[in-house]
């Protein structure tokens, strides 16, 4: 093991310059990946946690330049699931062995705090042994508190980028990094298992920006960290930019595992989209979560954050079967478990 990787593994940290060196070399860094896998096995064995993703609305009031469901995309066909449809997704997922449901949407005011609380408490009542994760964007402290009191266990809100300068190149002027970071601090304070993360290879991003992301996460100490490559969408201002790099994303997953040994880290759908067997590779580099889609088939293709998204054509049961085989082929095992983060 090179001294650099040894230091990162033993101390969970490296100075900026060395991190930059790891990120900028163009190699398939087997030693880095093996070290990350070792740390993952020390903390989570070969367990892979599954999260049933329910994408319940693609309406969005935000206009992020990278995202396919941005409000400015007038060609997007919009949909909302009814509360009963959401409960049905959870029911199907429960039968398939899911013990965590992730409710994700655009920023859709139709889903008032009352409705979100009704959905959360309804799922918790039907499946008391399950965790509910929300991923519905930026909300006031009081709203987060209400969802938590209704039974929500976890919240995903990627910070997207910790650089003020880059943030303003990716978002219109009415969006604010300061507000987003405040949300993350609020979520942690309330007691959520909190997830953050960023996109890799988004337009204008530098290695320094990525290091800023790592430093921000060290400060936040989230329970969950989700990253994935930026992928272009034809109906966005970023339609002509390159997709984020696969190898760079793998390296960052490995670095994150070494920096945050006990965090849960998903091998994301975006990673599976950018490369064949991308998620399996992610698992081998330190990721320990996969998030199959439980949304009804008829809406799957409409939740299009980026082009060519995988897994939009199969029923949930097929998806889980396929993923189980993939996970096993990589040397791991999907478990029936809430899969709580071991960060406390
Ligand atoms: N409205 C919620 C959910 C957003 S979608 C929120 O604001 O948190 C979930 C994540 O998808 C985003 O946080 C972003 O990191 C990612 N995403 C959006 N567009 C993407 C793209 N074009 N390529 C890759 N990831 C993208």
Tab-separated table of C-alpha atoms and ligand atoms in Angstrom:
chain	number	residue	atom	x	y	z
A	1	UNK	CA	0.000	0.000	0.000
A	2	UNK	CA	1.415	3.395	-0.888
A	3	UNK	CA	2.163	5.682	2.079
A	4	UNK	CA	-0.545	8.064	0.869
A	5	UNK	CA	-3.311	5.479	0.939
A	6	UNK	CA	-2.008	4.051	4.188
A	7	UNK	CA	-2.216	7.477	5.790
A	8	UNK	CA	-5.727	8.057	4.461
A	9	UNK	CA	-6.833	4.640	5.730
A	10	UNK	CA	-5.261	5.028	9.154
A	11	UNK	CA	-6.163	8.636	9.880
A	12	UNK	CA	-9.231	9.128	7.702
A	13	UNK	CA	-7.672	12.252	6.302
A	14	UNK	CA	-5.077	13.749	3.975
A	15	UNK	CA	-3.854	17.285	3.285
A	16	UNK	CA	-5.375	19.050	0.255
A	17	UNK	CA	-2.349	18.582	-1.921
A	18	UNK	CA	-2.306	14.813	-1.500
A	19	UNK	CA	-6.050	14.532	-2.033
A	20	UNK	CA	-5.634	16.496	-5.227
A	21	UNK	CA	-2.916	14.109	-6.308
A	22	UNK	CA	-5.252	11.138	-5.770
A	23	UNK	CA	-8.041	12.809	-7.713
A	24	UNK	CA	-5.980	14.020	-10.613
A	25	UNK	CA	-4.064	10.874	-11.523
A	26	UNK	CA	-5.789	9.069	-14.319
A	27	UNK	CA	-5.211	5.518	-13.095
A	28	UNK	CA	-7.495	2.777	-11.894
A	29	UNK	CA	-6.181	3.000	-8.366
A	30	UNK	CA	-6.532	-0.588	-7.193
A	31	UNK	CA	-4.826	0.060	-3.872
A	32	UNK	CA	-7.211	2.879	-3.043
A	33	UNK	CA	-10.214	0.721	-3.939
A	34	UNK	CA	-8.920	-2.271	-1.959
A	35	UNK	CA	-8.317	-0.103	1.121
A	36	UNK	CA	-11.862	1.287	0.884
A	37	UNK	CA	-13.299	-2.222	0.544
A	38	UNK	CA	-11.364	-3.371	3.590
A	39	UNK	CA	-12.745	-0.518	5.693
A	40	UNK	CA	-16.237	-1.170	4.374
A	41	UNK	CA	-15.974	-4.847	5.377
A	42	UNK	CA	-14.662	-3.925	8.840
A	43	UNK	CA	-17.759	-1.816	9.447
A	44	UNK	CA	-20.527	-3.430	7.413
A	45	UNK	CA	-19.204	-6.861	6.418
A	46	UNK	CA	-20.593	-7.865	3.037
A	47	UNK	CA	-24.062	-6.447	3.784
A	48	UNK	CA	-25.686	-4.279	1.159
A	49	UNK	CA	-28.700	-2.274	2.296
A	50	UNK	CA	-31.557	-1.682	-0.106
A	51	UNK	CA	-33.745	1.415	-0.118
A	52	UNK	CA	-37.010	1.423	-2.003
A	53	UNK	CA	-37.111	4.668	-3.934
A	54	UNK	CA	-40.550	6.161	-4.521
A	55	UNK	CA	-40.335	9.144	-6.868
A	56	UNK	CA	-43.733	10.567	-6.070
A	57	UNK	CA	-43.775	13.859	-8.006
A	58	UNK	CA	-41.680	15.454	-10.731
A	59	UNK	CA	-43.236	18.896	-10.368
A	60	UNK	CA	-40.541	21.334	-9.315
A	61	UNK	CA	-40.459	25.041	-8.590
A	62	UNK	CA	-36.650	25.148	-8.760
A	63	UNK	CA	-34.775	25.709	-11.973
A	64	UNK	CA	-31.354	24.083	-11.420
A	65	UNK	CA	-29.394	24.252	-14.659
A	66	UNK	CA	-28.373	20.585	-14.596
A	67	UNK	CA	-31.677	18.933	-13.766
A	68	UNK	CA	-34.171	17.474	-16.234
A	69	UNK	CA	-37.226	18.169	-14.049
A	70	UNK	CA	-36.341	21.871	-13.625
A	71	UNK	CA	-39.319	24.213	-13.816
A	72	UNK	CA	-37.980	25.681	-17.059
A	73	UNK	CA	-38.263	22.366	-18.882
A	74	UNK	CA	-41.660	22.900	-20.445
A	75	UNK	CA	-41.468	19.664	-22.414
A	76	UNK	CA	-41.376	17.524	-19.263
A	77	UNK	CA	-44.600	15.632	-18.704
A	78	UNK	CA	-45.440	16.166	-15.042
A	79	UNK	CA	-47.028	13.620	-12.693
A	80	UNK	CA	-47.940	13.161	-9.064
A	81	UNK	CA	-48.683	9.914	-7.255
A	82	UNK	CA	-51.789	9.801	-5.096
A	83	UNK	CA	-51.338	8.988	-1.428
A	84	UNK	CA	-52.832	5.557	-2.043
A	85	UNK	CA	-50.425	4.918	-4.917
A	86	UNK	CA	-47.561	5.775	-2.566
A	87	UNK	CA	-48.889	3.339	0.039
A	88	UNK	CA	-49.194	0.666	-2.655
A	89	UNK	CA	-45.550	1.169	-3.664
A	90	UNK	CA	-44.505	0.717	-0.049
A	91	UNK	CA	-46.675	-2.390	0.289
A	92	UNK	CA	-45.100	-3.927	-2.826
A	93	UNK	CA	-41.669	-3.006	-1.536
A	94	UNK	CA	-42.317	-4.491	1.880
A	95	UNK	CA	-43.247	-7.836	0.333
A	96	UNK	CA	-39.985	-7.741	-1.618
A	97	UNK	CA	-37.904	-7.285	1.541
A	98	UNK	CA	-37.489	-3.515	1.700
A	99	UNK	CA	-37.305	-2.059	5.198
A	100	UNK	CA	-36.513	1.502	4.133
A	101	UNK	CA	-38.560	3.698	1.825
A	102	UNK	CA	-37.157	6.854	0.295
A	103	UNK	CA	-39.760	9.384	-0.766
A	104	UNK	CA	-38.275	11.723	-3.325
A	105	UNK	CA	-39.774	14.527	-5.405
A	106	UNK	CA	-39.140	17.874	-6.972
A	107	UNK	CA	-39.969	20.896	-4.850
A	108	UNK	CA	-43.724	20.530	-5.193
A	109	UNK	CA	-45.925	22.800	-3.075
A	110	UNK	CA	-48.959	20.627	-3.789
A	111	UNK	CA	-47.552	18.293	-1.150
A	112	UNK	CA	-48.215	20.483	1.876
A	113	UNK	CA	-46.719	19.684	5.272
A	114	UNK	CA	-50.052	18.110	6.251
A	115	UNK	CA	-49.973	15.780	3.258
A	116	UNK	CA	-46.320	14.829	3.769
A	117	UNK	CA	-47.031	14.062	7.429
A	118	UNK	CA	-50.023	11.951	6.395
A	119	UNK	CA	-47.828	9.967	3.978
A	120	UNK	CA	-45.026	9.493	6.507
A	121	UNK	CA	-47.282	8.455	9.364
A	122	UNK	CA	-49.334	6.248	7.042
A	123	UNK	CA	-46.255	4.296	5.974
A	124	UNK	CA	-44.956	4.040	9.544
A	125	UNK	CA	-48.345	2.787	10.731
A	126	UNK	CA	-48.520	0.145	8.004
A	127	UNK	CA	-44.868	-0.882	8.333
A	128	UNK	CA	-43.639	-0.041	11.844
A	129	UNK	CA	-40.413	-1.967	11.316
A	130	UNK	CA	-39.403	0.252	8.391
A	131	UNK	CA	-37.478	3.498	8.156
A	132	UNK	CA	-38.843	6.391	6.129
A	133	UNK	CA	-36.416	8.711	4.372
A	134	UNK	CA	-37.556	11.993	2.890
A	135	UNK	CA	-35.862	13.758	-0.002
A	136	UNK	CA	-38.153	16.640	-0.816
A	137	UNK	CA	-35.781	19.576	-0.790
A	138	UNK	CA	-35.399	22.757	1.216
A	139	UNK	CA	-38.047	23.464	3.844
A	140	UNK	CA	-38.350	25.657	6.934
A	141	UNK	CA	-37.154	24.226	10.263
A	142	UNK	CA	-40.765	23.864	11.465
A	143	UNK	CA	-41.669	21.689	8.482
A	144	UNK	CA	-38.693	19.397	9.013
A	145	UNK	CA	-39.697	19.144	12.666
A	146	UNK	CA	-43.268	18.215	11.765
A	147	UNK	CA	-42.148	15.453	9.377
A	148	UNK	CA	-39.796	14.136	12.057
A	149	UNK	CA	-42.578	14.084	14.625
A	150	UNK	CA	-44.779	12.278	12.095
A	151	UNK	CA	-42.165	9.511	12.059
A	152	UNK	CA	-39.620	10.357	9.360
A	153	UNK	CA	-36.277	8.845	10.299
A	154	UNK	CA	-33.890	10.142	7.678
A	155	UNK	CA	-33.514	13.015	5.221
A	156	UNK	CA	-31.471	13.276	2.040
A	157	UNK	CA	-30.442	16.711	0.862
A	158	UNK	CA	-27.301	16.837	-1.218
A	159	UNK	CA	-25.439	20.085	-0.772
A	160	UNK	CA	-24.579	19.714	-4.529
A	161	UNK	CA	-21.390	21.753	-4.181
A	162	UNK	CA	-19.798	23.451	-1.203
A	163	UNK	CA	-18.294	26.182	-3.354
A	164	UNK	CA	-20.239	29.423	-3.330
A	165	UNK	CA	-18.811	30.303	-6.732
A	166	UNK	CA	-19.643	26.983	-8.365
A	167	UNK	CA	-23.070	26.898	-6.718
A	168	UNK	CA	-23.983	30.142	-8.454
A	169	UNK	CA	-22.966	28.701	-11.822
A	170	UNK	CA	-25.241	25.699	-11.348
A	171	UNK	CA	-28.301	27.446	-9.956
A	172	UNK	CA	-30.312	30.574	-10.713
A	173	UNK	CA	-29.940	33.617	-8.459
A	174	UNK	CA	-33.016	32.861	-6.356
A	175	UNK	CA	-31.333	29.740	-4.957
A	176	UNK	CA	-28.789	29.976	-2.176
A	177	UNK	CA	-26.057	27.679	-0.904
A	178	UNK	CA	-26.244	29.322	2.513
A	179	UNK	CA	-29.904	28.371	2.799
A	180	UNK	CA	-29.205	24.805	1.666
A	181	UNK	CA	-26.443	24.378	4.232
A	182	UNK	CA	-28.700	25.833	6.915
A	183	UNK	CA	-31.256	23.145	6.030
A	184	UNK	CA	-28.627	20.452	6.568
A	185	UNK	CA	-27.715	21.826	9.976
A	186	UNK	CA	-31.431	22.031	10.887
A	187	UNK	CA	-31.966	18.406	9.870
A	188	UNK	CA	-29.080	17.222	12.009
A	189	UNK	CA	-30.213	19.306	14.955
A	190	UNK	CA	-33.721	17.850	14.815
A	191	UNK	CA	-32.264	14.363	14.979
A	192	UNK	CA	-32.638	12.994	11.471
A	193	UNK	CA	-30.106	10.568	10.106
A	194	UNK	CA	-28.939	13.124	7.605
A	195	UNK	CA	-27.582	12.544	4.131
A	196	UNK	CA	-25.718	14.958	1.948
A	197	UNK	CA	-23.563	14.705	-1.145
A	198	UNK	CA	-22.595	16.199	-4.445
A	199	UNK	CA	-22.389	15.646	-8.176
A	200	UNK	CA	-19.075	14.682	-9.733
A	201	UNK	CA	-17.911	16.267	-12.959
A	202	UNK	CA	-20.578	18.907	-13.103
A	203	UNK	CA	-19.716	21.741	-15.539
A	204	UNK	CA	-17.047	24.179	-14.253
A	205	UNK	CA	-16.078	21.924	-11.299
A	206	UNK	CA	-12.388	21.783	-10.385
A	207	UNK	CA	-10.406	19.375	-8.184
A	208	UNK	CA	-10.292	22.174	-5.595
A	209	UNK	CA	-14.088	22.281	-5.598
A	210	UNK	CA	-14.232	18.544	-4.891
A	211	UNK	CA	-11.843	18.986	-1.993
A	212	UNK	CA	-14.127	21.728	-0.670
A	213	UNK	CA	-16.942	19.175	-0.799
A	214	UNK	CA	-14.911	16.678	1.219
A	215	UNK	CA	-13.985	19.349	3.776
A	216	UNK	CA	-17.597	20.424	4.090
A	217	UNK	CA	-18.666	16.834	4.731
A	218	UNK	CA	-15.948	16.469	7.379
A	219	UNK	CA	-17.480	19.428	9.130
A	220	UNK	CA	-21.081	18.240	8.764
A	221	UNK	CA	-20.375	14.575	9.641
A	222	UNK	CA	-23.444	13.223	7.838
A	223	UNK	CA	-24.828	9.726	8.401
A	224	UNK	CA	-25.231	9.118	4.658
A	225	UNK	CA	-23.313	10.413	1.669
A	226	UNK	CA	-24.663	10.180	-1.870
A	227	UNK	CA	-22.576	11.084	-4.866
A	228	UNK	CA	-22.916	10.367	-8.548
A	229	UNK	CA	-21.606	11.603	-11.855
A	230	UNK	CA	-23.295	14.600	-13.451
A	231	UNK	CA	-25.200	13.366	-16.513
A	232	UNK	CA	-26.526	15.703	-19.151
A	233	UNK	CA	-30.173	16.109	-20.015
A	234	UNK	CA	-31.144	17.343	-23.467
A	235	UNK	CA	-33.720	19.854	-22.223
A	236	UNK	CA	-31.425	21.764	-19.860
A	237	UNK	CA	-28.906	24.597	-20.281
A	238	UNK	CA	-26.137	22.017	-19.659
A	239	UNK	CA	-27.169	19.769	-22.541
A	240	UNK	CA	-23.859	20.210	-24.375
A	241	UNK	CA	-21.528	19.493	-21.467
A	242	UNK	CA	-19.607	16.268	-20.909
A	243	UNK	CA	-20.899	13.705	-18.443
A	244	UNK	CA	-19.001	13.329	-15.179
A	245	UNK	CA	-16.206	10.757	-15.107
A	246	UNK	CA	-16.796	7.194	-13.950
A	247	UNK	CA	-13.304	6.650	-12.591
A	248	UNK	CA	-13.301	9.966	-10.756
A	249	UNK	CA	-16.604	9.026	-9.116
A	250	UNK	CA	-15.204	5.643	-8.029
A	251	UNK	CA	-12.174	7.330	-6.515
A	252	UNK	CA	-14.348	9.741	-4.601
A	253	UNK	CA	-16.508	6.891	-3.280
A	254	UNK	CA	-13.339	5.174	-2.053
A	255	UNK	CA	-11.988	8.362	-0.472
A	256	UNK	CA	-15.350	8.951	1.210
A	257	UNK	CA	-15.344	5.419	2.631
A	258	UNK	CA	-11.871	5.984	4.079
A	259	UNK	CA	-12.835	9.381	5.485
A	260	UNK	CA	-16.244	8.233	6.771
A	261	UNK	CA	-15.814	4.547	7.665
A	262	UNK	CA	-19.278	4.215	9.233
A	263	UNK	CA	-21.385	6.255	6.812
A	264	UNK	CA	-23.837	4.631	4.438
A	265	UNK	CA	-22.832	5.341	0.857
A	266	UNK	CA	-25.007	4.329	-2.098
A	267	UNK	CA	-23.885	3.029	-5.453
A	268	UNK	CA	-26.275	5.351	-7.271
A	269	UNK	CA	-28.428	4.937	-10.357
A	270	UNK	CA	-26.352	7.675	-12.019
A	271	UNK	CA	-23.243	5.527	-11.458
A	272	UNK	CA	-25.035	2.573	-13.032
A	273	UNK	CA	-26.043	4.784	-15.950
A	274	UNK	CA	-22.604	6.177	-16.753
A	275	UNK	CA	-20.961	2.739	-16.956
A	276	UNK	CA	-22.081	-0.820	-17.467
A	277	UNK	CA	-21.887	-2.568	-14.078
A	278	UNK	CA	-21.215	0.842	-12.561
A	279	UNK	CA	-23.069	0.046	-9.355
A	280	UNK	CA	-21.192	-3.229	-8.841
A	281	UNK	CA	-17.933	-1.334	-9.236
A	282	UNK	CA	-19.163	1.279	-6.773
A	283	UNK	CA	-19.829	-1.464	-4.220
A	284	UNK	CA	-16.307	-2.780	-4.671
A	285	UNK	CA	-14.931	0.716	-3.984
A	286	UNK	CA	-16.666	1.241	-0.642
A	287	UNK	CA	-20.375	1.796	-1.340
A	288	UNK	CA	-22.805	-0.271	0.750
A	289	UNK	CA	-26.288	0.783	-0.369
A	290	UNK	CA	-28.380	0.422	-3.521
A	291	UNK	CA	-31.656	2.162	-4.167
A	292	UNK	CA	-33.931	0.263	-6.545
A	293	UNK	CA	-36.939	2.057	-7.903
A	294	UNK	CA	-40.399	1.218	-6.546
A	295	UNK	CA	-42.268	3.920	-8.469
A	296	UNK	CA	-45.130	2.648	-10.651
A	297	UNK	CA	-43.876	1.658	-14.075
A	298	UNK	CA	-46.099	4.139	-15.896
A	299	UNK	CA	-44.330	7.088	-14.224
A	300	UNK	CA	-40.780	5.746	-14.161
A	301	UNK	CA	-39.597	7.340	-17.373
A	302	UNK	CA	-40.995	10.719	-16.363
A	303	UNK	CA	-38.712	11.196	-13.357
A	304	UNK	CA	-35.872	12.053	-15.667
A	305	UNK	CA	-33.152	14.066	-13.974
A	306	UNK	CA	-30.751	13.084	-16.787
A	307	UNK	CA	-30.850	11.200	-20.097
A	308	UNK	CA	-30.619	7.401	-20.492
A	309	UNK	CA	-31.493	6.621	-16.882
A	310	UNK	CA	-31.379	2.862	-16.268
A	311	UNK	CA	-34.055	0.663	-14.685
A	312	UNK	CA	-37.050	2.535	-16.088
A	313	UNK	CA	-38.549	-0.484	-17.827
A	314	UNK	CA	-38.901	-3.217	-15.224
A	315	UNK	CA	-41.366	-3.921	-12.458
A	316	UNK	CA	-40.012	-3.532	-8.920
A	317	UNK	CA	-39.742	-7.297	-8.410
A	318	UNK	CA	-37.679	-7.723	-11.578
A	319	UNK	CA	-35.471	-4.811	-10.558
A	320	UNK	CA	-34.757	-6.348	-7.179
A	321	UNK	CA	-33.992	-9.745	-8.701
A	322	UNK	CA	-31.598	-8.197	-11.183
A	323	UNK	CA	-29.924	-6.128	-8.515
A	324	UNK	CA	-29.607	-9.085	-6.147
A	325	UNK	CA	-27.706	-10.979	-8.845
A	326	UNK	CA	-25.518	-7.965	-9.530
A	327	UNK	CA	-24.714	-7.444	-5.853
A	328	UNK	CA	-23.863	-11.122	-5.421
A	329	UNK	CA	-21.676	-11.107	-8.524
A	330	UNK	CA	-19.653	-8.334	-6.875
A	331	UNK	CA	-19.184	-10.467	-3.727
A	332	UNK	CA	-21.780	-8.906	-1.407
A	333	UNK	CA	-25.254	-9.713	-0.123
A	334	UNK	CA	-28.510	-7.788	0.028
A	335	UNK	CA	-30.000	-8.000	3.523
A	336	UNK	CA	-33.548	-7.521	4.790
A	337	UNK	CA	-32.849	-4.765	7.285
A	338	UNK	CA	-33.580	-1.094	7.945
A	339	UNK	CA	-29.893	-0.590	7.381
A	340	UNK	CA	-29.352	2.260	9.787
A	341	UNK	CA	-26.148	4.207	9.484
A	342	UNK	CA	-23.534	3.344	12.087
A	343	UNK	CA	-22.589	7.002	12.485
A	344	UNK	CA	-23.878	8.365	15.777
B	1	LIG	N1	-35.788	18.089	-4.863
B	1	LIG	C1	-34.938	17.226	-4.080
B	1	LIG	C2	-34.485	16.026	-4.870
B	1	LIG	C3	-33.575	16.347	-6.016
B	1	LIG	S1	-33.218	15.061	-7.146
B	1	LIG	C4	-33.769	18.039	-3.559
B	1	LIG	O1	-33.623	19.192	-3.932
B	1	LIG	O2	-33.024	17.535	-2.765
B	1	LIG	C5	-31.917	14.219	-6.322
B	1	LIG	C6	-30.497	14.519	-6.763
B	1	LIG	O3	-30.309	14.196	-8.137
B	1	LIG	C7	-30.063	15.959	-6.675
B	1	LIG	O4	-29.743	16.304	-5.374
B	1	LIG	C8	-28.865	16.013	-7.635
B	1	LIG	O5	-27.641	15.844	-6.945
B	1	LIG	C9	-29.099	14.810	-8.559
B	1	LIG	N2	-29.229	15.245	-9.966
B	1	LIG	C10	-30.071	16.163	-10.482
B	1	LIG	N3	-29.820	16.350	-11.790
B	1	LIG	C11	-28.803	15.530	-12.120
B	1	LIG	C12	-28.057	15.279	-13.323
B	1	LIG	N4	-28.331	15.925	-14.442
B	1	LIG	N5	-27.047	14.371	-13.282
B	1	LIG	C13	-26.783	13.706	-12.150
B	1	LIG	N6	-27.428	13.912	-10.979
B	1	LIG	C14	-28.424	14.815	-10.960
